[in-house]
Amino acid sequence: MLETKDLLKQMIQVSGLSGHEAPIREVIEPAWKPLTDEMHTSRLGSLHARKHGSGPAPRPSIAIVTHMDAIGLIVKQIDSEGLLHVDQIGGLDPRVLPSQMVMVHTQGGDLPGLLVMPPAHCLPEEDASGAPQLKHLRVDTGLRPTAARRQVRVGDLISFASKPVELDGDLLAGHSLDNRASVAVLTEALRLLGRRKHAWDVWAVATAQEEETLFGATTSGYALRPTLAVVIDVTFAKSPSAPAHRTYDQNKGPTLDWGPNTHPKFHREMEKLAKRLEIPVQEAVYSKSSGTDAILLQVTVEGIPTVVVGIPLRYMHTPVEVVNTKDIERASRLLAEFVSALDETFMDKIRLDKTDEN
Amino acid sequence: MKEIIRQLVETTGPSGYESDVRALVKKMLKGQVDSMKVDALGNLITRKGKKSKDGLTVMLSAHMDEIGIIATHIDDNGFVRFTSVGGVFPRNTAGGRVRFLKTGQVGVIGMESHKNQSSVPGLEKMYIDVGASKRSDVKVSVGDVAAFDRPFEDLGTRLVSKAMDDRIGVAVLMEVMKQLKTTPHEVVGVFSTQEEVGTRGATTAAYGVDPDLGIALDVTLTGDTPNADTMAVSLGNGPAIKVKDGGMISDPRVVAWMEAGAKRARLPYQMEVLTGGTTDARSIQMTRAGVPVGCVSIPCRYVHSPSEMVDYGDVQNSVKLLLALLSKPVQLR
């Protein structure tokens, strides 16, 4: 797990915003290389790596899907003072943005910048109190207007510059833990599978564009045609003033998410295994949409039986997201155990029409 | 090109009812492309060129449909209630005229009593007055579709009409298909349907064409009018190379290829980051195992109003940019 924790710290220090995943893909690639047998990048920039199973070919496959893209900002206009007006990539909480340190990724290299807001008395009356809207925020790079217009272009990306911080009690804080904490789960599961026999092929998938379009997941599903898919994404952990019935505990294991994107029998099998192995998991329920790659992945081609695993995360979509590394360990162990238990009877076990015949 | 644009924008074709536009495009492109076919959703798929060793199948998509309205109810006094086909803004609607496709019946959009001048009532408070004094005089049935009625005006450098979104893209694509002489690519010009109701035509067209690269040709908003929302796109500053919109992130390799192509051809261009809205490129990108996509946008003021305005120079430069891009092999990196 130590190695994976170092990898996770590395992963939350690079950008890789939705649609522009190259920087994070280049960190994941070398980490997965020794753990898998073949690897390629999809036409949309998702990373696919296969670890061969020991069963007779053609083998069924399970895809473990974690999105690697991050939320951030994009330059919308450069004004006469050389300040950058911004738009968002993914869903940002504008309440936490003022006074953040950011990095502007220009064609000529990275420029540090500050997300700033005008003093309240300079804002229109209706915007003077409460959290400023994104349209009032600027990025100040310190560049003079002519230099700003020369070095920065409309469409350049801006990512958070906060560094990882280790807090007491196995907690790690930083930006983009959504969803690189799950990439760490998948990486650790691959490492555990290196020491265990598994009959099925495993596709490790780091998807692009989850925060914007979910297109990475559906195009990878189309390309790989996995027999089963597990989507791992972060979920809301208990945090100050957050109601208990809408959040999950940290350090009590991953959530197994029950709802329309979840294949019911596949879900129950994972639940049973967790119970048998005494790996702590939490039951979670979503009413309509899981808010993850599973939304589109489930309905790709002829349909892919999919389950959703959640990693409880505090302060989601802020630059100080917090994860408990114990939950990462537990989720990776559950996944590795699940994969190695897959045999030729599994698909029959989860057939939805089975009870019809009895 | 202006006469072609006039004919295109003055033809009516709300989403799902594009047949008149398609017939006109077919007629105008006759003998100018290698092949033409119409698919199950009504997309007109035209092809030119053969895919050489370093060539790609490139799908260009411009949508034929425009926003419009559809009749939902006719009352005893002959007033027609309606709902929208695509994104019709109520604020651009009252006082306007519509023309029904089937009968050519013209009507005026009226509004129930509305005292509060600071708000705009929804379409459910509006009706169409076709000039009838009783129900039996009305030549409109529930389900009949109408388009906004507003003629083309040539203001010199700027052109204005209803349905510039996206007949101007259709005009650019037609011109590209006509003028394209040598290309290493198989260029597939798709005149798509149902864009305004969720980029639906392009979804099936892209599945059928299975392209290596997709480019949408559509209008985008501008930030160059009084007190406009922030946007670094102006009429007359050249075609806009889309980086992102409300439903799609352009492939960064395609963006870089377009920027380099514009620079090499010494054509003006601008970078586009659009907060809302999307184009056919969204549907092309998610097709099958994914398609690298981009979008060349024609800057347009007052989009989704009956008076959409574009700059003729931008239109011509969009044609030149696409021809320059398609005449050489594509390297995406």
XYZ file of C-alpha atoms in Angstrom:
691
model
C 0.000 0.000 0.000
C 2.928 2.313 0.681
C 3.902 2.350 -2.967
C 0.320 3.081 -3.955
C 0.114 5.915 -1.435
C 3.193 7.497 -2.981
C 1.622 7.062 -6.403
C -1.581 8.701 -5.159
C 0.366 11.674 -3.813
C 2.054 11.963 -7.178
C -1.293 11.709 -8.988
C -2.796 14.616 -7.023
C 0.044 16.904 -7.987
C -0.637 16.824 -11.728
C -3.486 18.346 -13.727
C -5.314 16.220 -16.311
C -8.612 18.096 -16.516
C -11.551 16.511 -18.344
C -10.769 16.080 -22.029
C -7.106 16.883 -21.394
C -5.966 13.808 -19.462
C -2.437 13.382 -20.885
C -0.606 14.629 -17.724
C -2.348 12.157 -15.400
C -2.262 9.334 -17.956
C 1.509 9.705 -18.114
C 1.698 9.110 -14.348
C -0.624 6.087 -14.360
C 0.969 4.402 -17.409
C 4.330 3.526 -15.806
C 2.589 2.454 -12.594
C 0.342 -0.022 -14.418
C 2.981 -1.238 -16.874
C 4.664 -3.776 -14.553
C 1.292 -4.914 -13.178
C -0.425 -5.706 -16.511
C 0.291 -7.586 -19.748
C -0.785 -5.123 -22.434
C -1.766 -1.481 -22.576
C -3.148 1.081 -25.000
C -4.814 4.480 -25.018
C -8.341 4.824 -26.392
C -9.345 7.272 -29.112
C -10.697 9.567 -26.410
C -7.630 9.292 -24.196
C -8.756 6.647 -21.687
C -6.075 4.190 -20.566
C -6.781 0.471 -21.052
C -4.485 -2.143 -19.482
C -5.188 -5.883 -19.514
C -3.946 -8.444 -17.026
C -4.423 -11.897 -18.480
C -6.305 -14.513 -16.513
C -5.344 -18.182 -16.240
C -8.594 -19.612 -17.647
C -8.850 -21.102 -21.144
C -9.166 -18.582 -23.994
C -11.434 -16.934 -24.983
C -11.704 -15.700 -21.404
C -14.435 -13.531 -19.987
C -13.224 -10.202 -18.666
C -14.041 -7.822 -15.870
C -13.350 -4.130 -16.373
C -12.520 -2.063 -13.325
C -13.295 1.487 -14.293
C -12.030 4.618 -12.525
C -12.088 8.053 -14.073
C -8.791 9.905 -13.983
C -9.905 13.362 -15.128
C -10.153 16.264 -12.723
C -12.236 19.407 -12.394
C -10.671 22.819 -12.959
C -10.978 26.049 -14.893
C -10.483 27.291 -18.453
C -9.523 30.759 -19.696
C -12.553 32.422 -21.203
C -11.193 35.886 -21.871
C -8.114 37.995 -21.156
C -9.191 41.507 -20.138
C -7.558 44.900 -20.680
C -5.808 44.630 -17.296
C -4.318 41.249 -18.199
C -6.590 39.399 -15.767
C -8.073 36.086 -16.857
C -11.831 35.498 -16.875
C -12.648 31.850 -16.396
C -15.222 29.164 -17.042
C -15.409 25.837 -15.251
C -14.506 22.332 -16.337
C -16.638 19.934 -14.345
C -18.724 21.100 -11.412
C -16.869 23.521 -9.161
C -18.167 24.970 -5.919
C -17.595 28.732 -6.418
C -17.772 29.286 -2.640
C -14.326 27.789 -2.163
C -12.561 29.387 -5.122
C -11.495 32.896 -4.008
C -7.864 33.091 -2.849
C -6.887 29.667 -4.204
C -3.485 29.213 -5.753
C -3.710 27.837 -9.269
C -1.514 26.881 -12.207
C -2.230 28.248 -15.677
C -1.120 25.753 -18.336
C -0.051 27.819 -21.360
C 1.435 26.665 -24.643
C 4.769 28.108 -23.497
C 4.708 26.473 -20.044
C 3.052 26.679 -16.641
C 2.343 30.017 -14.972
C 1.424 30.274 -11.289
C -1.638 32.403 -10.592
C -4.086 33.462 -7.911
C -7.850 33.161 -8.057
C -8.995 36.552 -6.857
C -12.205 38.500 -6.434
C -12.916 42.213 -6.340
C -13.711 43.801 -2.943
C -17.391 43.487 -2.039
C -18.114 47.205 -2.473
C -16.925 47.022 -6.101
C -19.436 44.313 -7.009
C -23.008 44.923 -8.200
C -25.306 45.219 -5.174
C -26.945 41.834 -5.672
C -23.545 40.131 -5.685
C -21.921 42.059 -2.828
C -22.799 39.571 -0.108
C -22.483 35.815 -0.028
C -20.257 33.718 -2.255
C -19.150 35.505 -5.428
C -20.282 34.015 -8.717
C -17.676 32.574 -11.047
C -18.185 35.481 -13.464
C -16.737 37.900 -10.866
C -13.570 35.885 -10.208
C -10.302 36.536 -12.021
C -6.974 34.778 -12.256
C -4.080 37.123 -11.615
C -0.792 35.857 -13.034
C 0.999 39.111 -12.304
C 1.641 39.539 -16.029
C 1.199 42.948 -17.589
C -1.672 43.149 -20.123
C 0.460 42.827 -23.257
C 2.483 39.966 -21.787
C -0.692 38.229 -20.594
C -2.186 38.423 -24.077
C 1.036 37.104 -25.603
C 1.534 34.198 -23.206
C -1.987 33.111 -22.357
C -4.617 32.063 -24.877
C -8.365 31.667 -24.600
C -8.879 27.946 -23.961
C -5.788 27.463 -21.783
C -6.478 25.282 -18.760
C -6.128 26.177 -15.095
C -5.698 23.589 -12.358
C -5.458 23.777 -8.572
C -1.952 24.114 -7.198
C -2.574 22.796 -3.669
C -0.045 20.193 -2.493
C -0.943 16.897 -0.797
C -1.146 17.066 3.003
C -1.109 14.049 5.326
C -3.440 14.538 8.261
C -3.730 12.522 11.430
C -5.505 9.165 11.320
C -4.538 7.839 7.863
C -6.078 10.858 6.150
C -4.716 12.348 2.951
C -5.848 15.771 1.694
C -5.436 17.408 -1.699
C -7.156 18.264 -4.967
C -8.356 15.657 -7.505
C -8.684 12.844 -4.948
C -11.955 12.624 -6.903
C -11.218 10.279 -8.547
C -7.550 9.474 -8.243
C -8.227 7.851 -4.872
C -10.131 5.256 -6.916
C -7.290 4.953 -9.431
C -5.146 4.127 -6.374
C -7.696 1.452 -5.356
C -7.478 -0.093 -8.808
C -3.672 0.053 -8.865
C -3.449 -1.600 -5.449
C -5.935 -4.275 -6.572
C -3.704 -5.017 -9.600
C -0.742 -5.327 -7.256
C -2.627 -7.799 -5.028
C -3.723 -9.756 -8.112
C -0.076 -10.156 -9.073
C 0.221 -12.578 -6.174
C -3.057 -14.403 -6.731
C -4.457 -16.635 -9.407
C -7.430 -15.349 -11.374
C -9.201 -17.133 -14.225
C -10.761 -14.082 -15.864
C -8.991 -11.281 -17.713
C -8.940 -7.959 -15.922
C -9.194 -4.687 -17.815
C -7.882 -1.792 -15.744
C -9.508 1.309 -17.206
C -8.725 4.929 -16.333
C -11.425 6.887 -18.116
C -11.416 10.367 -19.610
C -14.114 13.054 -19.390
C -16.231 11.703 -16.500
C -16.665 15.127 -14.933
C -18.049 16.563 -18.174
C -19.600 13.984 -20.492
C -19.066 10.368 -19.293
C -17.881 9.684 -22.857
C -14.650 7.983 -21.753
C -16.643 5.222 -20.059
C -19.074 4.538 -22.866
C -16.414 4.534 -25.600
C -14.113 2.278 -23.557
C -17.036 -0.068 -22.885
C -17.701 -0.210 -26.621
C -14.043 -0.894 -27.420
C -13.369 -3.497 -24.724
C -16.772 -5.256 -24.461
C -16.135 -6.485 -20.919
C -18.330 -9.256 -19.516
C -18.705 -7.326 -16.245
C -17.758 -3.865 -15.033
C -17.036 -2.355 -11.639
C -17.103 1.434 -11.476
C -15.229 2.950 -8.563
C -15.835 6.585 -7.763
C -15.804 8.750 -4.660
C -18.915 9.288 -2.586
C -19.852 11.854 0.067
C -18.254 11.196 3.458
C -19.500 12.572 6.754
C -18.288 16.130 7.173
C -19.179 19.048 9.436
C -22.937 19.782 9.440
C -23.598 17.279 6.641
C -26.692 15.216 7.482
C -25.894 11.628 8.489
C -28.546 10.145 6.216
C -26.892 11.621 3.115
C -23.249 10.809 3.878
C -21.100 7.760 4.694
C -18.455 7.109 7.327
C -14.774 7.214 6.607
C -12.628 4.321 7.857
C -15.600 1.945 7.623
C -14.781 0.626 4.164
C -16.071 1.393 0.676
C -19.758 1.771 -0.097
C -21.581 -0.707 -2.316
C -24.076 1.466 -4.153
C -27.570 0.143 -4.860
C -29.743 1.782 -7.492
C -30.695 1.710 -11.186
C -27.124 1.658 -12.564
C -26.345 -1.372 -10.407
C -26.866 -4.967 -11.526
C -28.766 -6.379 -8.535
C -27.385 -9.923 -8.495
C -23.816 -8.837 -9.244
C -24.132 -6.363 -6.341
C -25.410 -9.074 -3.972
C -22.499 -11.336 -4.913
C -20.006 -8.637 -4.027
C -21.832 -7.983 -0.792
C -21.760 -11.691 0.119
C -18.046 -11.903 -0.552
C -17.300 -8.859 1.603
C -19.276 -10.418 4.428
C -17.559 -13.781 4.087
C -14.107 -12.180 4.132
C -15.085 -9.741 6.897
C -14.090 -6.748 4.784
C -16.118 -3.798 6.090
C -18.428 -2.239 3.495
C -21.302 0.225 3.752
C -24.623 -0.115 1.964
C -25.436 3.004 -0.029
C -28.557 3.787 -2.028
C -29.034 6.234 -4.900
C -32.492 6.921 -6.266
C -32.030 7.582 -9.968
C -28.490 8.179 -11.113
C -25.264 7.022 -9.486
C -23.547 10.162 -10.776
C -20.711 8.001 -12.121
C -19.348 6.415 -15.296
C -21.831 3.569 -14.624
C -24.667 5.716 -16.033
C -23.495 5.294 -19.635
C -21.308 2.202 -19.206
C -24.282 0.087 -18.117
C -26.158 0.828 -21.365
C -23.192 0.493 -23.747
C -23.629 -1.965 -26.649
C -25.988 -4.735 -25.513
C -25.646 -3.746 -21.853
C -22.871 -4.450 -19.363
C -23.692 -5.786 -15.875
C -22.190 -3.077 -13.689
C -21.755 -2.403 -9.983
C -20.767 0.841 -8.296
C -18.258 1.001 -5.454
C -17.825 4.272 -3.553
C -14.861 5.651 -1.637
C -16.088 8.082 1.056
C -14.533 11.501 0.460
C -14.883 14.693 2.478
C -15.148 18.143 0.854
C -15.762 16.791 -2.649
C -15.000 19.121 -5.595
C -12.815 21.428 -3.503
C -8.999 21.698 -3.544
C -8.905 20.100 -0.074
C -10.668 16.801 -0.601
C -9.896 14.281 2.178
C -9.738 10.498 1.886
C -8.930 7.806 4.429
C -6.255 5.507 3.017
C -7.658 2.585 5.051
C -10.768 2.726 2.843
C -8.544 2.551 -0.235
C -6.862 -0.569 1.159
C -10.171 -2.251 1.988
C -11.691 -1.499 -1.399
C -8.640 -2.817 -3.245
C -8.645 -6.005 -1.193
C -12.355 -6.560 -1.882
C -11.794 -6.070 -5.614
C -8.796 -8.379 -5.788
C -10.666 -11.081 -3.863
C -13.714 -10.656 -6.051
C -11.726 -10.947 -9.272
C -9.834 -14.004 -8.172
C -13.086 -15.705 -7.120
C -14.654 -15.284 -10.587
C -15.089 -18.628 -12.317
C -17.000 -20.163 -15.226
C -20.201 -20.351 -13.154
C -20.416 -16.655 -12.265
C -22.425 -15.342 -15.222
C -24.992 -18.078 -14.723
C -25.201 -17.150 -11.041
C -26.226 -13.560 -11.808
C -28.662 -14.352 -14.625
C -31.672 -12.133 -14.087
C -34.118 -14.657 -15.556
C -33.022 -17.460 -13.288
C -35.796 -17.058 -10.732
C -38.346 -16.851 -13.576
C -37.732 -20.499 -14.374
C -37.911 -21.765 -10.809
C -22.206 32.477 -51.842
C -24.752 35.075 -50.732
C -27.472 33.858 -53.123
C -26.977 30.292 -51.908
C -27.221 31.477 -48.294
C -30.412 33.402 -49.098
C -32.052 30.351 -50.632
C -30.999 28.148 -47.719
C -32.236 30.427 -44.932
C -35.507 31.182 -46.696
C -36.310 27.472 -46.910
C -38.101 26.068 -43.866
C -37.096 22.960 -41.949
C -37.718 22.677 -38.215
C -36.213 19.609 -36.511
C -37.686 16.427 -37.942
C -39.116 18.271 -40.949
C -35.966 18.957 -42.934
C -37.104 17.568 -46.299
C -37.345 20.900 -48.161
C -33.860 21.896 -47.020
C -32.525 18.472 -47.945
C -34.075 18.669 -51.411
C -32.462 22.082 -51.958
C -29.023 20.914 -50.779
C -29.291 17.822 -52.986
C -30.163 19.956 -56.005
C -27.329 22.405 -55.361
C -24.741 19.638 -54.841
C -25.800 17.562 -57.849
C -22.732 16.404 -59.775
C -20.375 18.066 -57.309
C -19.775 15.095 -54.984
C -18.887 11.431 -55.549
C -21.979 10.054 -53.840
C -25.093 11.060 -51.898
C -27.454 9.063 -49.741
C -30.119 9.662 -47.133
C -30.113 7.560 -43.965
C -32.961 6.412 -41.720
C -33.072 9.659 -39.745
C -33.055 11.803 -42.869
C -29.409 12.854 -42.779
C -27.996 13.634 -46.213
C -24.617 11.910 -46.396
C -22.331 13.078 -49.198
C -18.843 11.838 -49.964
C -15.834 13.095 -51.845
C -12.329 11.700 -52.192
C -10.771 8.330 -51.386
C -8.968 7.456 -48.182
C -5.282 7.231 -49.151
C -2.473 5.637 -47.126
C -2.045 8.683 -44.883
C -5.657 9.748 -45.158
C -8.593 9.491 -42.787
C -12.345 9.247 -43.028
C -13.285 12.751 -41.964
C -16.908 13.464 -41.111
C -18.030 17.083 -41.362
C -21.465 17.802 -39.979
C -23.722 20.835 -40.421
C -27.334 20.587 -39.330
C -30.173 21.352 -41.712
C -32.857 21.792 -39.061
C -33.899 25.046 -37.422
C -35.930 25.819 -34.325
C -39.683 26.127 -34.810
C -43.043 25.541 -33.195
C -45.735 22.852 -33.283
C -49.497 23.361 -32.851
C -50.951 21.718 -29.753
C -54.544 22.993 -29.603
C -56.999 25.135 -31.570
C -59.759 26.910 -29.643
C -63.308 27.754 -30.752
C -62.262 31.249 -31.833
C -59.469 29.853 -34.020
C -56.472 30.699 -31.830
C -53.703 28.122 -32.101
C -51.734 27.136 -28.994
C -48.246 25.793 -29.565
C -45.079 24.477 -28.031
C -41.446 24.692 -29.133
C -39.393 22.504 -31.440
C -35.875 23.076 -30.116
C -34.734 25.981 -27.963
C -37.262 28.755 -28.627
C -36.787 31.734 -26.285
C -40.157 33.258 -25.278
C -38.528 36.722 -25.200
C -37.842 36.512 -28.953
C -41.273 35.208 -29.820
C -44.223 37.556 -29.228
C -45.023 39.752 -32.205
C -43.181 37.423 -34.542
C -44.671 35.574 -37.469
C -44.643 31.909 -38.287
C -45.396 29.993 -41.451
C -46.871 26.480 -41.331
C -45.048 23.981 -43.501
C -47.960 21.982 -44.854
C -50.286 24.789 -45.933
C -48.073 27.846 -46.017
C -50.526 29.411 -43.533
C -49.000 32.502 -41.891
C -49.766 33.431 -38.288
C -48.830 36.109 -35.768
C -47.699 35.194 -32.266
C -49.818 36.963 -29.649
C -49.740 36.924 -25.888
C -52.301 36.795 -23.087
C -52.632 39.954 -20.972
C -49.300 40.453 -19.245
C -48.938 43.505 -17.014
C -45.499 42.842 -15.538
C -43.112 44.350 -18.072
C -40.019 43.086 -16.248
C -40.775 39.414 -16.856
C -41.372 37.340 -19.959
C -44.300 34.912 -19.954
C -43.726 31.340 -21.107
C -44.868 29.964 -24.454
C -47.953 28.504 -22.710
C -49.263 32.082 -22.358
C -48.856 32.694 -26.094
C -50.908 31.703 -29.109
C -50.856 32.011 -32.898
C -53.431 34.184 -34.604
C -53.900 33.005 -38.189
C -56.526 35.669 -38.901
C -59.468 33.313 -38.604
C -62.751 34.369 -37.030
C -63.863 30.840 -36.150
C -62.347 27.415 -35.718
C -63.639 26.075 -39.046
C -61.642 28.728 -40.931
C -58.341 27.572 -39.461
C -56.210 25.608 -41.900
C -53.980 24.271 -39.123
C -54.271 20.936 -37.320
C -52.795 19.825 -34.012
C -49.305 18.512 -34.764
C -48.669 20.893 -37.661
C -45.220 22.424 -37.593
C -44.260 26.004 -38.407
C -41.008 27.909 -38.788
C -40.333 31.530 -37.905
C -40.882 33.755 -40.881
C -38.294 36.450 -41.512
C -36.556 37.165 -44.824
C -32.846 37.314 -45.523
C -31.200 40.741 -45.459
C -27.797 41.529 -46.907
C -26.359 44.325 -44.763
C -23.114 44.369 -46.755
C -20.476 42.803 -44.535
C -23.100 41.277 -42.279
C -25.950 38.970 -43.207
C -29.095 38.547 -41.156
C -31.999 36.091 -41.228
C -33.865 33.426 -39.309
C -32.198 29.980 -39.432
C -28.608 31.203 -39.891
C -28.265 28.538 -37.167
C -27.258 26.405 -38.943
C -27.928 27.047 -42.647
C -24.749 29.115 -42.601
C -22.941 25.909 -41.580
C -24.804 24.095 -44.362
C -23.660 26.775 -46.844
C -20.043 26.478 -45.654
C -20.146 22.679 -45.881
C -21.692 22.779 -49.382
C -18.978 25.158 -50.509
C -16.255 22.936 -49.036
C -17.682 19.839 -50.733
C -17.872 21.695 -54.041
C -14.450 23.332 -53.935
C -12.513 20.377 -52.518
C -10.313 19.153 -55.381
C -7.430 17.092 -54.020
C -7.477 15.477 -50.632
C -5.792 12.428 -49.106
C -9.005 11.854 -47.133
C -12.401 10.409 -47.673
C -14.393 13.514 -46.799
C -17.934 12.774 -45.689
C -20.165 15.840 -45.663
C -23.178 15.164 -43.454
C -26.153 17.496 -43.617
C -27.742 16.394 -40.381
C -31.236 16.401 -38.932
C -32.664 17.004 -35.446
C -29.667 18.861 -33.992
C -31.845 21.365 -32.161
C -33.617 18.604 -30.255
C -30.473 16.848 -29.000
C -27.962 16.327 -31.851
C -29.925 13.248 -32.847
C -29.272 13.025 -36.571
C -25.512 13.216 -36.100
C -25.731 10.324 -33.612
C -26.875 7.856 -36.256
C -24.909 9.453 -39.087
C -21.678 9.097 -37.112
C -22.493 5.473 -36.277
C -23.033 4.757 -39.964
C -20.048 6.711 -41.266
C -17.713 5.412 -38.488
C -15.249 8.293 -39.025
C -11.634 8.630 -37.846
C -12.148 12.338 -37.218
C -15.243 14.481 -36.768
C -15.776 18.203 -37.282
C -19.018 20.045 -36.635
C -19.790 23.286 -38.470
C -22.181 25.366 -36.436
C -22.748 28.873 -35.121
C -21.474 30.128 -31.774
C -22.344 33.125 -29.607
C -20.329 36.328 -29.414
C -19.342 38.708 -26.603
C -19.173 41.827 -28.758
C -22.579 43.436 -28.183
C -23.540 45.982 -25.478
C -23.325 44.462 -21.987
C -22.976 40.938 -23.384
C -21.872 38.002 -21.252
C -18.098 37.560 -21.257
C -16.965 35.718 -24.358
C -13.815 36.320 -26.378
C -15.523 35.845 -29.753
C -16.434 38.755 -32.038
C -18.145 38.999 -35.391
C -15.569 39.537 -38.138
C -12.526 38.168 -36.284
C -12.540 34.916 -38.235
C -13.886 31.405 -37.693
C -13.867 30.265 -34.071
C -11.972 27.107 -33.139
C -13.970 25.516 -30.347
C -12.116 24.399 -27.229
C -15.211 23.585 -25.183
C -18.927 24.131 -25.030
C -21.742 23.128 -22.693
C -21.816 19.526 -23.904
C -18.454 18.707 -25.440
C -14.730 19.146 -24.954
C -12.901 19.322 -28.279
C -10.061 16.850 -28.613
C -6.968 18.957 -27.773
C -5.088 17.345 -30.682
C -7.798 18.461 -33.099
C -7.725 21.977 -31.646
C -3.942 22.135 -32.088
C -4.253 20.852 -35.682
C -6.852 23.507 -36.503
C -4.814 26.317 -34.912
C -1.675 25.290 -36.786
C -3.651 24.995 -40.036
C -5.121 28.484 -39.647
C -1.700 29.943 -38.924
C -0.105 28.174 -41.894
C -2.841 29.398 -44.229
C -2.556 32.909 -42.727
C -6.258 32.995 -41.947
C -7.800 34.920 -39.058
C -9.242 32.732 -36.299
C -10.351 33.006 -32.706
C -10.508 30.543 -29.824
C -13.922 29.667 -28.478
C -14.965 28.694 -24.949
C -18.767 28.538 -24.911
C -20.575 28.131 -21.593
C -23.897 26.678 -22.787
C -25.134 24.832 -25.845
C -23.469 22.182 -27.943
C -23.156 20.867 -31.499
C -23.197 17.664 -33.548
C -19.563 17.143 -32.446
C -20.895 15.944 -29.080
C -22.682 13.015 -30.684
C -19.812 12.208 -33.041
C -17.331 12.083 -30.138
C -19.230 9.408 -28.217
C -19.830 7.194 -31.241
C -18.688 3.561 -31.036
C -15.193 3.429 -29.489
C -14.917 7.242 -29.603
C -13.964 9.743 -32.299
C -11.536 12.670 -31.982
C -13.642 15.749 -32.700
C -13.478 19.497 -33.071
C -15.759 22.246 -34.282
C -15.332 25.212 -36.577
C -17.860 27.787 -35.406
C -19.233 30.713 -37.331
C -19.710 33.601 -34.865
C -23.367 34.654 -34.782
C -25.251 37.317 -32.846
C -28.817 36.836 -31.557
C -28.757 33.037 -31.922
C -32.228 31.454 -31.675
C -33.953 34.688 -32.608
C -35.600 35.388 -35.989
C -32.712 37.769 -36.794
C -29.466 35.852 -36.484
C -26.483 37.852 -37.747
C -23.186 36.582 -39.175
C -20.198 38.224 -40.830
C -19.652 37.321 -44.478
C -15.872 37.442 -44.060
C -16.084 34.867 -41.266
C -18.182 32.661 -43.537
C -15.656 32.840 -46.384
C -12.729 32.291 -44.036
C -14.446 29.236 -42.565
C -14.564 27.710 -46.063
C -10.902 28.565 -46.640
C -9.841 27.158 -43.276
C -11.616 23.843 -43.872
C -10.226 23.529 -47.404
C -6.715 24.210 -46.101
C -7.131 21.662 -43.302
C -8.543 18.929 -45.544
C -6.049 19.292 -48.386
C -3.205 17.776 -46.352
C -2.703 14.629 -44.235
C -3.792 15.021 -40.625
C -1.357 14.427 -37.815
C -2.992 14.425 -34.419
C -0.625 14.916 -31.512
